[in-house]
């Protein structure tokens, strides 16, 4: 609500997104980072839990590739009229 402070418990903000979550609070996604919501991707710690930086970087590269593939195939459509 505009002008009011909102305090959310850990992982509560993720639950409000409508994304499918695992019991540990990480986001459920496929190997390319695609989540249960079309056009929403996840990678790194938020998708797989705490791990090494290099693992998160590799997941980010895979997700970026999937975003590009989906966008160029027309599977991601902007809801903003100026884009």
GROMACS .gro file of N, CA, C and O in nm:
model
  332
    1UNK      N    1   0.086  -0.117   0.000
    1UNK     CA    2   0.000   0.000   0.000
    1UNK      C    3   0.090   0.122   0.000
    1UNK      O    4   0.180   0.132   0.083
    2UNK      N    5   0.065   0.211  -0.092
    2UNK     CA    6   0.149   0.329  -0.107
    2UNK      C    7   0.154   0.408   0.023
    2UNK      O    8   0.053   0.434   0.086
    3UNK      N    9   0.276   0.442   0.063
    3UNK     CA   10   0.294   0.524   0.182
    3UNK      C   11   0.299   0.447   0.312
    3UNK      O   12   0.311   0.505   0.418
    4UNK      N   13   0.288   0.315   0.307
    4UNK     CA   14   0.293   0.234   0.427
    4UNK      C   15   0.409   0.136   0.417
    4UNK      O   16   0.442   0.088   0.310
    5UNK      N   17   0.470   0.107   0.531
    5UNK     CA   18   0.576   0.008   0.534
    5UNK      C   19   0.514  -0.131   0.535
    5UNK      O   20   0.412  -0.155   0.598
    6UNK      N   21   0.576  -0.222   0.463
    6UNK     CA   22   0.530  -0.360   0.458
    6UNK      C   23   0.647  -0.449   0.496
    6UNK      O   24   0.753  -0.444   0.433
    7UNK      N   25   0.631  -0.526   0.601
    7UNK     CA   26   0.736  -0.615   0.647
    7UNK      C   27   0.692  -0.758   0.619
    7UNK      O   28   0.586  -0.801   0.664
    8UNK      N   29   0.773  -0.829   0.542
    8UNK     CA   30   0.742  -0.967   0.507
    8UNK      C   31   0.843  -1.061   0.573
    8UNK      O   32   0.961  -1.030   0.580
    9UNK      N   33   0.794  -1.174   0.617
    9UNK     CA   34   0.882  -1.276   0.673
    9UNK      C   35   0.968  -1.334   0.561
    9UNK      O   36   0.935  -1.322   0.443
   10UNK      N   37   1.075  -1.401   0.600
   10UNK     CA   38   1.164  -1.464   0.502
   10UNK      C   39   1.083  -1.555   0.410
   10UNK      O   40   0.999  -1.632   0.454
   11UNK      N   41   1.104  -1.544   0.282
   11UNK     CA   42   1.041  -1.622   0.175
   11UNK      C   43   0.893  -1.587   0.153
   11UNK      O   44   0.834  -1.636   0.060
   12UNK      N   45   0.832  -1.506   0.242
   12UNK     CA   46   0.691  -1.472   0.224
   12UNK      C   47   0.668  -1.395   0.094
   12UNK      O   48   0.569  -1.415   0.025
   13UNK      N   49   0.762  -1.308   0.059
   13UNK     CA   50   0.747  -1.231  -0.065
   13UNK      C   51   0.747  -1.323  -0.186
   13UNK      O   52   0.676  -1.300  -0.283
   14UNK      N   53   0.826  -1.431  -0.179
   14UNK     CA   54   0.827  -1.527  -0.290
   14UNK      C   55   0.693  -1.600  -0.300
   14UNK      O   56   0.641  -1.621  -0.409
   15UNK      N   57   0.636  -1.637  -0.187
   15UNK     CA   58   0.507  -1.706  -0.187
   15UNK      C   59   0.400  -1.618  -0.251
   15UNK      O   60   0.309  -1.668  -0.317
   16UNK      N   61   0.411  -1.488  -0.236
   16UNK     CA   62   0.312  -1.396  -0.291
   16UNK      C   63   0.323  -1.380  -0.443
   16UNK      O   64   0.234  -1.325  -0.505
   17UNK      N   65   0.431  -1.426  -0.502
   17UNK     CA   66   0.449  -1.413  -0.647
   17UNK      C   67   0.367  -1.514  -0.725
   17UNK      O   68   0.348  -1.497  -0.845
   18UNK      N   69   0.322  -1.619  -0.659
   18UNK     CA   70   0.249  -1.723  -0.729
   18UNK      C   71   0.339  -1.828  -0.792
   18UNK      O   72   0.292  -1.919  -0.859
   19UNK      N   73   0.470  -1.815  -0.773
   19UNK     CA   74   0.563  -1.914  -0.826
   19UNK      C   75   0.557  -2.040  -0.741
   19UNK      O   76   0.532  -2.034  -0.620
   20UNK      N   77   0.582  -2.153  -0.804
   20UNK     CA   78   0.587  -2.279  -0.731
   20UNK      C   79   0.717  -2.283  -0.652
   20UNK      O   80   0.825  -2.258  -0.707
   21UNK      N   81   0.708  -2.313  -0.523
   21UNK     CA   82   0.825  -2.316  -0.435
   21UNK      C   83   0.845  -2.454  -0.375
   21UNK      O   84   0.750  -2.528  -0.353
   22UNK      N   85   0.971  -2.486  -0.348
   22UNK     CA   86   1.004  -2.608  -0.276
   22UNK      C   87   0.986  -2.580  -0.126
   22UNK      O   88   0.980  -2.464  -0.085
   23UNK      N   89   0.981  -2.685  -0.044
   23UNK     CA   90   0.967  -2.664   0.101
   23UNK      C   91   1.076  -2.576   0.163
   23UNK      O   92   1.053  -2.507   0.261
   24UNK      N   93   1.196  -2.575   0.102
   24UNK     CA   94   1.304  -2.492   0.156
   24UNK      C   95   1.297  -2.347   0.110
   24UNK      O   96   1.381  -2.265   0.143
   25UNK      N   97   1.194  -2.313   0.030
   25UNK     CA   98   1.175  -2.175  -0.014
   25UNK      C   99   1.239  -2.141  -0.147
   25UNK      O  100   1.223  -2.029  -0.195
   26UNK      N  101   1.310  -2.235  -0.209
   26UNK     CA  102   1.368  -2.208  -0.339
   26UNK      C  103   1.261  -2.223  -0.447
   26UNK      O  104   1.160  -2.290  -0.428
   27UNK      N  105   1.285  -2.157  -0.560
   27UNK     CA  106   1.187  -2.156  -0.670
   27UNK      C  107   1.204  -2.281  -0.755
   27UNK      O  108   1.315  -2.316  -0.794
   28UNK      N  109   1.094  -2.348  -0.786
   28UNK     CA  110   1.096  -2.465  -0.873
   28UNK      C  111   1.115  -2.417  -1.016
   28UNK      O  112   1.042  -2.329  -1.063
   29UNK      N  113   1.216  -2.472  -1.084
   29UNK     CA  114   1.239  -2.437  -1.224
   29UNK      C  115   1.305  -2.554  -1.295
   29UNK      O  116   1.358  -2.645  -1.231
   30UNK      N  117   1.301  -2.550  -1.429
   30UNK     CA  118   1.366  -2.657  -1.505
   30UNK      C  119   1.516  -2.625  -1.518
   30UNK      O  120   1.564  -2.525  -1.464
   31UNK      N  121   1.589  -2.709  -1.590
   31UNK     CA  122   1.734  -2.691  -1.603
   31UNK      C  123   1.772  -2.559  -1.668
   31UNK      O  124   1.881  -2.507  -1.647
   32UNK      N  125   1.680  -2.502  -1.748
   32UNK     CA  126   1.707  -2.375  -1.815
   32UNK      C  127   1.660  -2.256  -1.733
   32UNK      O  128   1.677  -2.142  -1.774
   33UNK      N  129   1.601  -2.279  -1.616
   33UNK     CA  130   1.558  -2.171  -1.530
   33UNK      C  131   1.413  -2.128  -1.549
   33UNK      O  132   1.367  -2.033  -1.486
   34UNK      N  133   1.339  -2.198  -1.634
   34UNK     CA  134   1.197  -2.163  -1.655
   34UNK      C  135   1.117  -2.204  -1.531
   34UNK      O  136   1.127  -2.317  -1.485
   35UNK      N  137   1.036  -2.113  -1.480
   35UNK     CA  138   0.955  -2.139  -1.362
   35UNK      C  139   0.814  -2.181  -1.401
   35UNK      O  140   0.784  -2.198  -1.519
   36UNK      N  141   0.728  -2.192  -1.302
   36UNK     CA  142   0.589  -2.231  -1.325
   36UNK      C  143   0.507  -2.119  -1.389
   36UNK      O  144   0.395  -2.142  -1.431
   37UNK      N  145   0.564  -1.999  -1.399
   37UNK     CA  146   0.495  -1.887  -1.464
   37UNK      C  147   0.566  -1.854  -1.595
   37UNK      O  148   0.687  -1.830  -1.597
   38UNK      N  149   0.493  -1.854  -1.706
   38UNK     CA  150   0.554  -1.822  -1.836
   38UNK      C  151   0.624  -1.686  -1.834
   38UNK      O  152   0.571  -1.589  -1.781
   39UNK      N  153   0.745  -1.684  -1.888
   39UNK     CA  154   0.821  -1.560  -1.896
   39UNK      C  155   0.895  -1.523  -1.769
   39UNK      O  156   0.959  -1.418  -1.762
   40UNK      N  157   0.888  -1.608  -1.666
   40UNK     CA  158   0.959  -1.582  -1.540
   40UNK      C  159   1.066  -1.689  -1.524
   40UNK      O  160   1.037  -1.809  -1.531
   41UNK      N  161   1.189  -1.645  -1.504
   41UNK     CA  162   1.304  -1.735  -1.495
   41UNK      C  163   1.373  -1.717  -1.360
   41UNK      O  164   1.366  -1.610  -1.301
   42UNK      N  165   1.441  -1.820  -1.315
   42UNK     CA  166   1.516  -1.815  -1.190
   42UNK      C  167   1.647  -1.888  -1.208
   42UNK      O  168   1.657  -1.983  -1.286
   43UNK      N  169   1.749  -1.845  -1.134
   43UNK     CA  170   1.879  -1.910  -1.142
   43UNK      C  171   1.956  -1.883  -1.013
   43UNK      O  172   1.922  -1.793  -0.936
   44UNK      N  173   2.059  -1.960  -0.990
   44UNK     CA  174   2.145  -1.939  -0.876
   44UNK      C  175   2.082  -1.982  -0.745
   44UNK      O  176   2.001  -2.074  -0.741
   45UNK      N  177   2.119  -1.913  -0.636
   45UNK     CA  178   2.076  -1.953  -0.503
   45UNK      C  179   1.925  -1.956  -0.486
   45UNK      O  180   1.871  -2.041  -0.417
   46UNK      N  181   1.854  -1.863  -0.549
   46UNK     CA  182   1.708  -1.857  -0.535
   46UNK      C  183   1.640  -1.978  -0.598
   46UNK      O  184   1.530  -2.015  -0.559
   47UNK      N  185   1.708  -2.043  -0.691
   47UNK     CA  186   1.651  -2.160  -0.757
   47UNK      C  187   1.705  -2.291  -0.701
   47UNK      O  188   1.634  -2.392  -0.700
   48UNK      N  189   1.828  -2.292  -0.655
   48UNK     CA  190   1.891  -2.418  -0.616
   48UNK      C  191   1.950  -2.419  -0.476
   48UNK      O  192   2.011  -2.516  -0.436
   49UNK      N  193   1.935  -2.309  -0.404
   49UNK     CA  194   1.994  -2.300  -0.270
   49UNK      C  195   2.139  -2.255  -0.278
   49UNK      O  196   2.197  -2.243  -0.386
   50UNK      N  197   2.195  -2.229  -0.163
   50UNK     CA  198   2.332  -2.178  -0.156
   50UNK      C  199   2.430  -2.279  -0.218
   50UNK      O  200   2.422  -2.398  -0.194
   51UNK      N  201   2.518  -2.227  -0.301
   51UNK     CA  202   2.617  -2.311  -0.368
   51UNK      C  203   2.736  -2.223  -0.403
   51UNK      O  204   2.742  -2.106  -0.367
   52UNK      N  205   2.827  -2.276  -0.480
   52UNK     CA  206   2.945  -2.201  -0.521
   52UNK      C  207   2.906  -2.093  -0.624
   52UNK      O  208   2.809  -2.109  -0.698
   53UNK      N  209   2.984  -1.988  -0.628
   53UNK     CA  210   2.958  -1.878  -0.721
   53UNK      C  211   2.961  -1.928  -0.865
   53UNK      O  212   2.875  -1.890  -0.946
   54UNK      N  213   3.055  -2.013  -0.899
   54UNK     CA  214   3.066  -2.062  -1.036
   54UNK      C  215   2.941  -2.139  -1.078
   54UNK      O  216   2.898  -2.132  -1.192
   55UNK      N  217   2.879  -2.210  -0.983
   55UNK     CA  218   2.756  -2.283  -1.013
   55UNK      C  219   2.642  -2.186  -1.042
   55UNK      O  220   2.565  -2.206  -1.137
   56UNK      N  221   2.632  -2.081  -0.963
   56UNK     CA  222   2.529  -1.979  -0.985
   56UNK      C  223   2.550  -1.907  -1.117
   56UNK      O  224   2.455  -1.877  -1.189
   57UNK      N  225   2.676  -1.881  -1.151
   57UNK     CA  226   2.706  -1.814  -1.278
   57UNK      C  227   2.665  -1.902  -1.396
   57UNK      O  228   2.608  -1.853  -1.494
   58UNK      N  229   2.692  -2.030  -1.387
   58UNK     CA  230   2.655  -2.123  -1.494
   58UNK      C  231   2.503  -2.130  -1.509
   58UNK      O  232   2.450  -2.129  -1.620
   59UNK      N  233   2.431  -2.132  -1.396
   59UNK     CA  234   2.285  -2.135  -1.400
   59UNK      C  235   2.232  -2.006  -1.462
   59UNK      O  236   2.136  -2.008  -1.540
   60UNK      N  237   2.295  -1.895  -1.430
   60UNK     CA  238   2.255  -1.766  -1.488
   60UNK      C  239   2.275  -1.764  -1.639
   60UNK      O  240   2.191  -1.711  -1.713
   61UNK      N  241   2.384  -1.821  -1.685
   61UNK     CA  242   2.408  -1.828  -1.831
   61UNK      C  243   2.303  -1.914  -1.900
   61UNK      O  244   2.253  -1.878  -2.007
   62UNK      N  245   2.269  -2.027  -1.838
   62UNK     CA  246   2.165  -2.114  -1.897
   62UNK      C  247   2.031  -2.041  -1.900
   62UNK      O  248   1.959  -2.047  -2.001
   63UNK      N  249   1.998  -1.973  -1.793
   63UNK     CA  250   1.870  -1.899  -1.788
   63UNK      C  251   1.869  -1.787  -1.890
   63UNK      O  252   1.769  -1.766  -1.959
   64UNK      N  253   1.980  -1.717  -1.905
   64UNK     CA  254   1.988  -1.610  -2.006
   64UNK      C  255   1.967  -1.666  -2.146
   64UNK      O  256   1.899  -1.606  -2.229
   65UNK      N  257   2.025  -1.782  -2.172
   65UNK     CA  258   2.006  -1.847  -2.302
   65UNK      C  259   1.860  -1.884  -2.325
   65UNK      O  260   1.807  -1.867  -2.435
   66UNK      N  261   1.793  -1.930  -2.220
   66UNK     CA  262   1.652  -1.967  -2.231
   66UNK      C  263   1.566  -1.843  -2.252
   66UNK      O  264   1.470  -1.845  -2.330
   67UNK      N  265   1.599  -1.734  -2.182
   67UNK     CA  266   1.525  -1.608  -2.201
   67UNK      C  267   1.537  -1.563  -2.346
   67UNK      O  268   1.438  -1.529  -2.411
   68UNK      N  269   1.659  -1.565  -2.398
   68UNK     CA  270   1.682  -1.525  -2.537
   68UNK      C  271   1.604  -1.616  -2.633
   68UNK      O  272   1.537  -1.567  -2.725
   69UNK      N  273   1.613  -1.747  -2.611
   69UNK     CA  274   1.544  -1.841  -2.699
   69UNK      C  275   1.393  -1.819  -2.696
   69UNK      O  276   1.328  -1.817  -2.800
   70UNK      N  277   1.338  -1.802  -2.577
   70UNK     CA  278   1.194  -1.782  -2.565
   70UNK      C  279   1.152  -1.647  -2.623
   70UNK      O  280   1.048  -1.637  -2.689
   71UNK      N  281   1.232  -1.545  -2.602
   71UNK     CA  282   1.197  -1.411  -2.654
   71UNK      C  283   1.202  -1.409  -2.806
   71UNK      O  284   1.112  -1.353  -2.870
   72UNK      N  285   1.302  -1.469  -2.866
   72UNK     CA  286   1.314  -1.466  -3.011
   72UNK      C  287   1.213  -1.558  -3.078
   72UNK      O  288   1.181  -1.540  -3.195
   73UNK      N  289   1.161  -1.656  -3.002
   73UNK     CA  290   1.059  -1.745  -3.057
   73UNK      C  291   0.918  -1.690  -3.033
   73UNK      O  292   0.820  -1.752  -3.073
   74UNK      N  293   0.910  -1.574  -2.967
   74UNK     CA  294   0.780  -1.511  -2.944
   74UNK      C  295   0.704  -1.567  -2.825
   74UNK      O  296   0.586  -1.540  -2.809
   75UNK      N  297   0.773  -1.644  -2.739
   75UNK     CA  298   0.705  -1.701  -2.623
   75UNK      C  299   0.702  -1.605  -2.505
   75UNK      O  300   0.635  -1.630  -2.407
   76UNK      N  301   0.778  -1.495  -2.513
   76UNK     CA  302   0.775  -1.392  -2.410
   76UNK      C  303   0.723  -1.265  -2.475
   76UNK      O  304   0.778  -1.218  -2.574
   77UNK      N  305   0.615  -1.214  -2.421
   77UNK     CA  306   0.554  -1.093  -2.475
   77UNK      C  307   0.549  -0.989  -2.365
   77UNK      O  308   0.500  -1.016  -2.255
   78UNK      N  309   0.598  -0.870  -2.394
   78UNK     CA  310   0.596  -0.764  -2.295
   78UNK      C  311   0.454  -0.716  -2.272
   78UNK      O  312   0.374  -0.705  -2.364
   79UNK      N  313   0.423  -0.688  -2.149
   79UNK     CA  314   0.292  -0.632  -2.114
   79UNK      C  315   0.296  -0.480  -2.114
   79UNK      O  316   0.195  -0.415  -2.096
   80UNK      N  317   0.415  -0.426  -2.134
   80UNK     CA  318   0.429  -0.280  -2.137
   80UNK      C  319   0.406  -0.232  -2.281
   80UNK      O  320   0.467  -0.282  -2.375
   81UNK      N  321   0.321  -0.134  -2.299
   81UNK     CA  322   0.291  -0.087  -2.435
   81UNK      C  323   0.409  -0.016  -2.502
   81UNK      O  324   0.414  -0.008  -2.624
   82UNK      N  325   0.506   0.032  -2.424
   82UNK     CA  326   0.619   0.106  -2.481
   82UNK      C  327   0.735   0.016  -2.519
   82UNK      O  328   0.838   0.065  -2.563
   83UNK      N  329   0.722  -0.115  -2.504
   83UNK     CA  330   0.832  -0.207  -2.536
   83UNK      C  331   0.797  -0.288  -2.658
   83UNK      O  332   0.690  -0.331  -2.680
   0.00000   0.00000   0.00000
